[in-house]
Each structure stands twice: as structure tokens, then as C-alpha cells.
Amino acid sequence: MGLFDFLFGNKTKKIDDFKSRGAIILDVRTKGEYQGGAIPDSKNIPLQQLSVRLAEIKKWNKPVITCCASGMRSGSAATILRSNGVEAMNGGGWFNLSQKL
């Protein structure tokens, strides 16, 4: 186990676990950013709309991997989702996450 695994956990293993359980990729960038490039089959709900769309997300009844441009907004989104009873993790930047999927 490396230092980063110790400090931050092994993100690839967690992503694999979430994927094996049918995780939904949730991109929380703006619509314009999302249209400029995104992970195929991901869903786009901008961070600003997340709170009003929680009921919709809960109906998915699946774990959620959040992503954005750099990992900052997706970190906030994952925290909001977890605090509302949704199993969620921050996948970081969408392009880097796409390389791990």
C-alpha cells in the first residue's frame, strides 16, 4: 500500500466496486461544459441543480460516481449526495475518470 493509497484510499478499487454494482456516472458540470465532451452514458445535473433534483437521483437506487472538470465540484456533489443518503464517491475530473472506466 503506497502513501497515497493510505491517505486517500485506492480510488481505482473503489471505482471498480461501484461499477460492479451498476453505478451511475453523474457529471456536475454546466450543460455547456458537458456538451463539449463527456463520459458516454453519463448523466448531467449541474452542481447548482443538485439539491432540487435529489429525489430524482435517489430513484436511481444505484451508487453514484460524480465527476466534473477538475474534481472540486464533484467533491462537493458527492458530499451533498452522501449527506442525503445516496452512496456516492468523487470520481474527480471527467477525463481522468474516463481513463479508469
Coordinates of N, CA, C and O in Angstrom, one line a residue:
M1 N 0.9 -1.2 0.0 CA 0.0 0.0 0.0 C 0.9 1.2 0.0 O 1.7 1.4 0.9
G2 N 0.7 2.1 -1.0 CA 1.5 3.3 -1.1 C 1.0 4.4 -0.2 O -0.1 4.3 0.4
L3 N 1.7 5.5 0.0 CA 1.3 6.6 0.8 C 0.0 7.2 0.4 O -0.9 7.4 1.2
F4 N -0.2 7.4 -0.9 CA -1.4 7.9 -1.4 C -2.6 7.0 -1.2 O -3.7 7.5 -0.8
D5 N -2.4 5.7 -1.3 CA -3.5 4.8 -1.0 C -3.8 4.9 0.5 O -5.0 4.8 0.8
F6 N -2.8 5.0 1.3 CA -3.1 5.1 2.8 C -3.8 6.4 3.1 O -4.8 6.3 3.8
L7 N -3.4 7.5 2.5 CA -4.1 8.8 2.8 C -5.4 8.9 2.1 O -6.4 9.4 2.7
F8 N -5.6 8.5 0.9 CA -6.8 8.7 0.2 C -7.6 7.5 -0.2 O -8.7 7.6 -0.8
G9 N -7.1 6.3 0.1 CA -7.8 5.1 -0.3 C -7.4 4.8 -1.8 O -7.0 5.7 -2.5
N10 N -7.7 3.6 -2.2 CA -7.4 3.3 -3.6 C -8.6 3.6 -4.4 O -9.6 2.8 -4.5
K11 N -8.6 4.7 -5.2 CA -9.7 5.2 -5.9 C -10.1 4.2 -7.0 O -11.3 3.9 -7.2
T12 N -9.1 3.6 -7.7 CA -9.4 2.6 -8.8 C -10.2 1.4 -8.2 O -11.2 1.0 -8.9
K13 N -9.8 0.9 -7.1 CA -10.6 -0.2 -6.5 C -12.0 0.2 -6.1 O -13.0 -0.6 -6.4
K14 N -12.2 1.4 -5.6 CA -13.5 1.9 -5.2 C -14.4 2.1 -6.5 O -15.5 1.7 -6.5
I15 N -13.7 2.6 -7.5 CA -14.5 2.8 -8.8 C -14.9 1.5 -9.3 O -16.1 1.3 -9.8
D16 N -14.0 0.5 -9.3 CA -14.4 -0.9 -9.8 C -15.5 -1.5 -9.0 O -16.4 -2.1 -9.5
D17 N -15.5 -1.3 -7.7 CA -16.5 -1.8 -6.8 C -17.9 -1.1 -7.2 O -18.9 -1.8 -7.4
F18 N -17.9 0.2 -7.3 CA -19.1 0.9 -7.7 C -19.6 0.5 -9.0 O -20.8 0.2 -9.2
K19 N -18.7 0.3 -10.0 CA -19.1 -0.1 -11.4 C -19.7 -1.5 -11.3 O -20.7 -1.7 -12.0
S20 N -19.2 -2.4 -10.5 CA -19.7 -3.8 -10.4 C -21.1 -3.8 -9.9 O -21.8 -4.7 -10.1
R21 N -21.5 -2.7 -9.2 CA -22.9 -2.6 -8.7 C -23.7 -1.7 -9.5 O -24.8 -1.2 -9.0
G22 N -23.3 -1.4 -10.7 CA -24.2 -0.6 -11.6 C -24.2 0.9 -11.4 O -25.2 1.5 -11.7
A23 N -23.1 1.4 -10.9 CA -23.0 2.8 -10.6 C -23.4 3.7 -11.8 O -23.1 3.4 -12.9
I24 N -24.0 4.8 -11.5 CA -24.3 5.9 -12.4 C -23.2 6.9 -12.4 O -22.8 7.4 -11.3
I25 N -22.7 7.3 -13.5 CA -21.7 8.4 -13.6 C -22.5 9.7 -13.7 O -23.3 9.9 -14.6
L26 N -22.3 10.6 -12.7 CA -23.0 11.9 -12.7 C -22.0 13.0 -12.9 O -21.2 13.3 -12.0
D27 N -22.2 13.7 -14.0 CA -21.3 14.8 -14.3 C -22.0 16.1 -13.8 O -23.1 16.4 -14.3
V28 N -21.3 16.8 -13.0 CA -22.0 18.0 -12.4 C -21.5 19.3 -13.0 O -21.7 20.4 -12.4
R29 N -20.9 19.3 -14.1 CA -20.5 20.5 -14.9 C -21.7 21.1 -15.5 O -22.8 20.6 -15.5
T30 N -21.6 22.3 -16.0 CA -22.7 23.0 -16.6 C -23.0 22.3 -17.9 O -22.2 21.5 -18.5
K31 N -24.2 22.6 -18.4 CA -24.7 21.9 -19.7 C -23.7 22.2 -20.8 O -23.4 21.3 -21.6
G32 N -23.2 23.4 -20.9 CA -22.3 23.8 -22.0 C -21.0 23.0 -21.9 O -20.4 22.5 -22.9
E33 N -20.4 22.9 -20.7 CA -19.2 22.1 -20.5 C -19.4 20.6 -20.8 O -18.6 20.0 -21.5
Y34 N -20.6 20.1 -20.4 CA -20.9 18.7 -20.7 C -21.0 18.4 -22.2 O -20.5 17.4 -22.7
Q35 N -21.6 19.4 -22.9 CA -21.8 19.2 -24.3 C -20.5 19.3 -25.1 O -20.3 18.8 -26.2
G36 N -19.4 19.9 -24.4 CA -18.1 19.9 -25.0 C -17.3 18.7 -24.9 O -16.2 18.6 -25.5
G37 N -17.8 17.7 -24.2 CA -17.1 16.4 -24.1 C -17.5 15.8 -22.7 O -17.6 16.5 -21.7
A38 N -17.8 14.5 -22.7 CA -18.3 13.8 -21.5 C -18.1 12.3 -21.6 O -17.9 11.8 -22.7
I39 N -18.3 11.7 -20.5 CA -18.2 10.2 -20.5 C -19.5 9.7 -21.1 O -20.6 10.1 -20.7
P40 N -19.4 8.7 -22.1 CA -20.6 8.2 -22.7 C -21.5 7.6 -21.6 O -21.0 6.9 -20.7
D41 N -22.8 7.8 -21.8 CA -23.8 7.3 -20.9 C -23.9 7.9 -19.5 O -24.6 7.5 -18.6
S42 N -23.1 8.9 -19.3 CA -23.1 9.7 -18.0 C -24.4 10.5 -18.0 O -24.9 10.8 -19.1
K43 N -24.8 10.9 -16.8 CA -25.9 11.9 -16.7 C -25.3 13.2 -16.3 O -24.3 13.3 -15.6
N44 N -26.0 14.3 -16.7 CA -25.6 15.6 -16.4 C -26.6 16.4 -15.6 O -27.7 16.6 -16.0
I45 N -26.2 16.6 -14.4 CA -27.0 17.5 -13.5 C -26.0 18.5 -12.9 O -25.2 18.1 -12.1
P46 N -26.0 19.8 -13.4 CA -25.1 20.7 -12.8 C -25.2 20.9 -11.3 O -26.3 20.7 -10.7
L47 N -24.1 21.1 -10.7 CA -24.0 21.2 -9.2 C -25.1 22.1 -8.6 O -25.7 21.8 -7.6
Q48 N -25.3 23.2 -9.3 CA -26.3 24.2 -8.8 C -27.7 23.6 -8.8 O -28.5 24.1 -8.0
Q49 N -28.0 22.6 -9.5 CA -29.3 22.0 -9.6 C -29.4 20.7 -8.7 O -30.5 20.2 -8.6
L50 N -28.3 20.3 -8.1 CA -28.3 19.0 -7.4 C -29.3 18.9 -6.3 O -30.1 17.9 -6.2
S51 N -29.4 20.0 -5.5 CA -30.3 19.9 -4.3 C -31.8 19.8 -4.7 O -32.5 19.0 -4.0
V52 N -32.2 20.4 -5.8 CA -33.6 20.3 -6.2 C -33.9 19.0 -7.0 O -35.0 18.7 -7.2
R53 N -32.8 18.3 -7.3 CA -33.0 17.0 -8.1 C -32.7 15.8 -7.3 O -32.5 14.7 -7.9
L54 N -32.5 15.9 -6.0 CA -32.2 14.8 -5.1 C -33.2 13.7 -5.2 O -32.8 12.5 -5.2
A55 N -34.4 14.0 -5.3 CA -35.5 12.9 -5.3 C -35.3 12.1 -6.6 O -35.4 10.8 -6.6
E56 N -35.0 12.7 -7.7 CA -34.7 12.0 -9.0 C -33.5 11.1 -8.8 O -33.5 9.9 -9.3
I57 N -32.4 11.6 -8.2 CA -31.2 10.8 -8.1 C -31.5 9.6 -7.2 O -31.0 8.5 -7.4
K58 N -32.2 9.8 -6.1 CA -32.5 8.7 -5.2 C -33.3 7.6 -5.8 O -33.1 6.4 -5.5
K59 N -34.1 8.0 -6.8 CA -34.9 7.0 -7.5 C -34.0 6.0 -8.4 O -34.5 4.9 -8.7
W60 N -32.8 6.5 -8.7 CA -31.9 5.6 -9.5 C -31.6 4.4 -8.7 O -31.4 3.3 -9.2
N61 N -31.6 4.5 -7.3 CA -31.3 3.4 -6.4 C -30.0 2.7 -6.8 O -29.9 1.4 -6.8
K62 N -29.0 3.5 -7.1 CA -27.7 2.9 -7.5 C -26.6 3.8 -6.9 O -26.8 5.0 -6.6
P63 N -25.4 3.2 -6.7 CA -24.3 4.1 -6.3 C -24.0 5.1 -7.4 O -24.3 4.9 -8.6
V64 N -23.4 6.3 -7.0 CA -23.2 7.4 -7.9 C -21.7 7.7 -7.8 O -21.1 7.9 -6.8
I65 N -21.1 7.9 -9.0 CA -19.7 8.4 -9.1 C -19.8 9.8 -9.7 O -20.3 9.9 -10.9
T66 N -19.4 10.8 -9.0 CA -19.6 12.1 -9.5 C -18.3 12.5 -10.2 O -17.2 12.0 -9.9
C67 N -18.4 13.4 -11.2 CA -17.2 14.0 -11.9 C -17.5 15.4 -12.4 O -18.7 15.8 -12.4
C68 N -16.5 16.1 -12.7 CA -16.6 17.5 -13.2 C -15.4 17.8 -14.0 O -14.8 16.9 -14.6
A69 N -14.9 19.0 -14.0 CA -13.7 19.3 -14.8 C -12.4 18.9 -14.0 O -11.5 18.3 -14.6
S70 N -12.4 19.3 -12.8 CA -11.1 19.1 -12.0 C -11.3 18.2 -10.8 O -10.3 17.7 -10.3
G71 N -12.5 18.0 -10.3 CA -12.7 17.2 -9.1 C -13.2 18.1 -7.9 O -13.7 17.5 -6.9
M72 N -13.2 19.4 -8.1 CA -13.7 20.2 -7.0 C -15.2 20.2 -6.8 O -15.8 19.9 -5.8
R73 N -15.9 20.5 -7.9 CA -17.4 20.4 -7.9 C -17.9 19.0 -7.6 O -18.9 18.8 -6.9
S74 N -17.3 18.0 -8.2 CA -17.7 16.7 -8.0 C -17.5 16.2 -6.5 O -18.3 15.4 -6.0
G75 N -16.5 16.8 -5.9 CA -16.3 16.5 -4.4 C -17.4 17.1 -3.6 O -17.9 16.4 -2.7
S76 N -17.8 18.3 -3.9 CA -19.0 18.9 -3.3 C -20.2 18.1 -3.5 O -21.0 17.9 -2.6
A77 N -20.4 17.7 -4.8 CA -21.6 16.9 -5.1 C -21.7 15.6 -4.4 O -22.7 15.2 -3.8
A78 N -20.5 14.9 -4.3 CA -20.5 13.6 -3.6 C -20.8 13.8 -2.1 O -21.6 13.0 -1.5
T79 N -20.3 14.9 -1.5 CA -20.6 15.2 -0.1 C -22.1 15.4 0.1 O -22.7 14.9 1.0
I80 N -22.7 16.2 -0.8 CA -24.2 16.5 -0.7 C -25.0 15.2 -0.9 O -25.9 15.0 -0.1
L81 N -24.6 14.4 -1.8 CA -25.3 13.2 -2.0 C -25.2 12.2 -0.8 O -26.2 11.7 -0.3
R82 N -24.0 12.1 -0.3 CA -23.8 11.2 0.9 C -24.6 11.7 2.1 O -25.2 10.9 2.8
S83 N -24.6 13.0 2.3 CA -25.4 13.6 3.4 C -26.9 13.4 3.2 O -27.6 13.6 4.2
N84 N -27.3 13.1 2.0 CA -28.7 12.8 1.8 C -29.1 11.4 1.5 O -30.1 11.0 0.9
G85 N -28.2 10.5 2.0 CA -28.4 9.1 1.9 C -28.1 8.4 0.6 O -28.5 7.2 0.5
V86 N -27.4 9.0 -0.3 CA -27.0 8.4 -1.5 C -25.6 7.9 -1.4 O -24.7 8.7 -1.0
E87 N -25.4 6.6 -1.8 CA -24.0 6.1 -1.8 C -23.3 6.8 -3.0 O -23.6 6.6 -4.1
A88 N -22.2 7.6 -2.7 CA -21.6 8.4 -3.7 C -20.1 8.5 -3.4 O -19.7 8.5 -2.3
M89 N -19.3 8.6 -4.5 CA -17.9 8.9 -4.4 C -17.5 9.9 -5.4 O -18.2 10.1 -6.5
N90 N -16.4 10.7 -5.1 CA -15.9 11.7 -6.1 C -15.0 10.9 -7.0 O -13.9 10.5 -6.6
G91 N -15.4 10.9 -8.3 CA -14.5 10.3 -9.3 C -13.5 11.3 -9.9 O -12.6 10.9 -10.6
G92 N -13.6 12.6 -9.5 CA -12.6 13.6 -9.9 C -13.0 14.2 -11.3 O -14.1 14.3 -11.7
G93 N -11.9 14.6 -12.0 CA -12.1 15.2 -13.4 C -12.7 14.1 -14.3 O -12.3 13.0 -14.3
W94 N -13.6 14.5 -15.2 CA -14.3 13.6 -16.1 C -13.3 12.9 -17.0 O -13.5 11.7 -17.3
F95 N -12.3 13.6 -17.5 CA -11.4 13.0 -18.5 C -10.5 11.9 -17.8 O -10.4 10.8 -18.3
N96 N -10.0 12.2 -16.6 CA -9.2 11.2 -15.9 C -10.1 10.0 -15.5 O -9.6 8.9 -15.6
L97 N -11.3 10.3 -15.1 CA -12.2 9.2 -14.7 C -12.5 8.3 -15.9 O -12.5 7.1 -15.8
S98 N -12.7 8.9 -17.1 CA -13.0 8.1 -18.3 C -11.8 7.1 -18.5 O -12.1 6.0 -19.1
Q99 N -10.6 7.5 -18.2 CA -9.5 6.6 -18.4 C -9.5 5.4 -17.4 O -8.9 4.4 -17.7
K100 N -10.2 5.5 -16.3 CA -10.2 4.5 -15.3 C -11.4 3.6 -15.5 O -11.5 2.5 -14.8
L101 N -12.4 4.0 -16.3 CA -13.6 3.2 -16.5 C -13.4 2.1 -17.5 O -12.6 2.1 -18.4

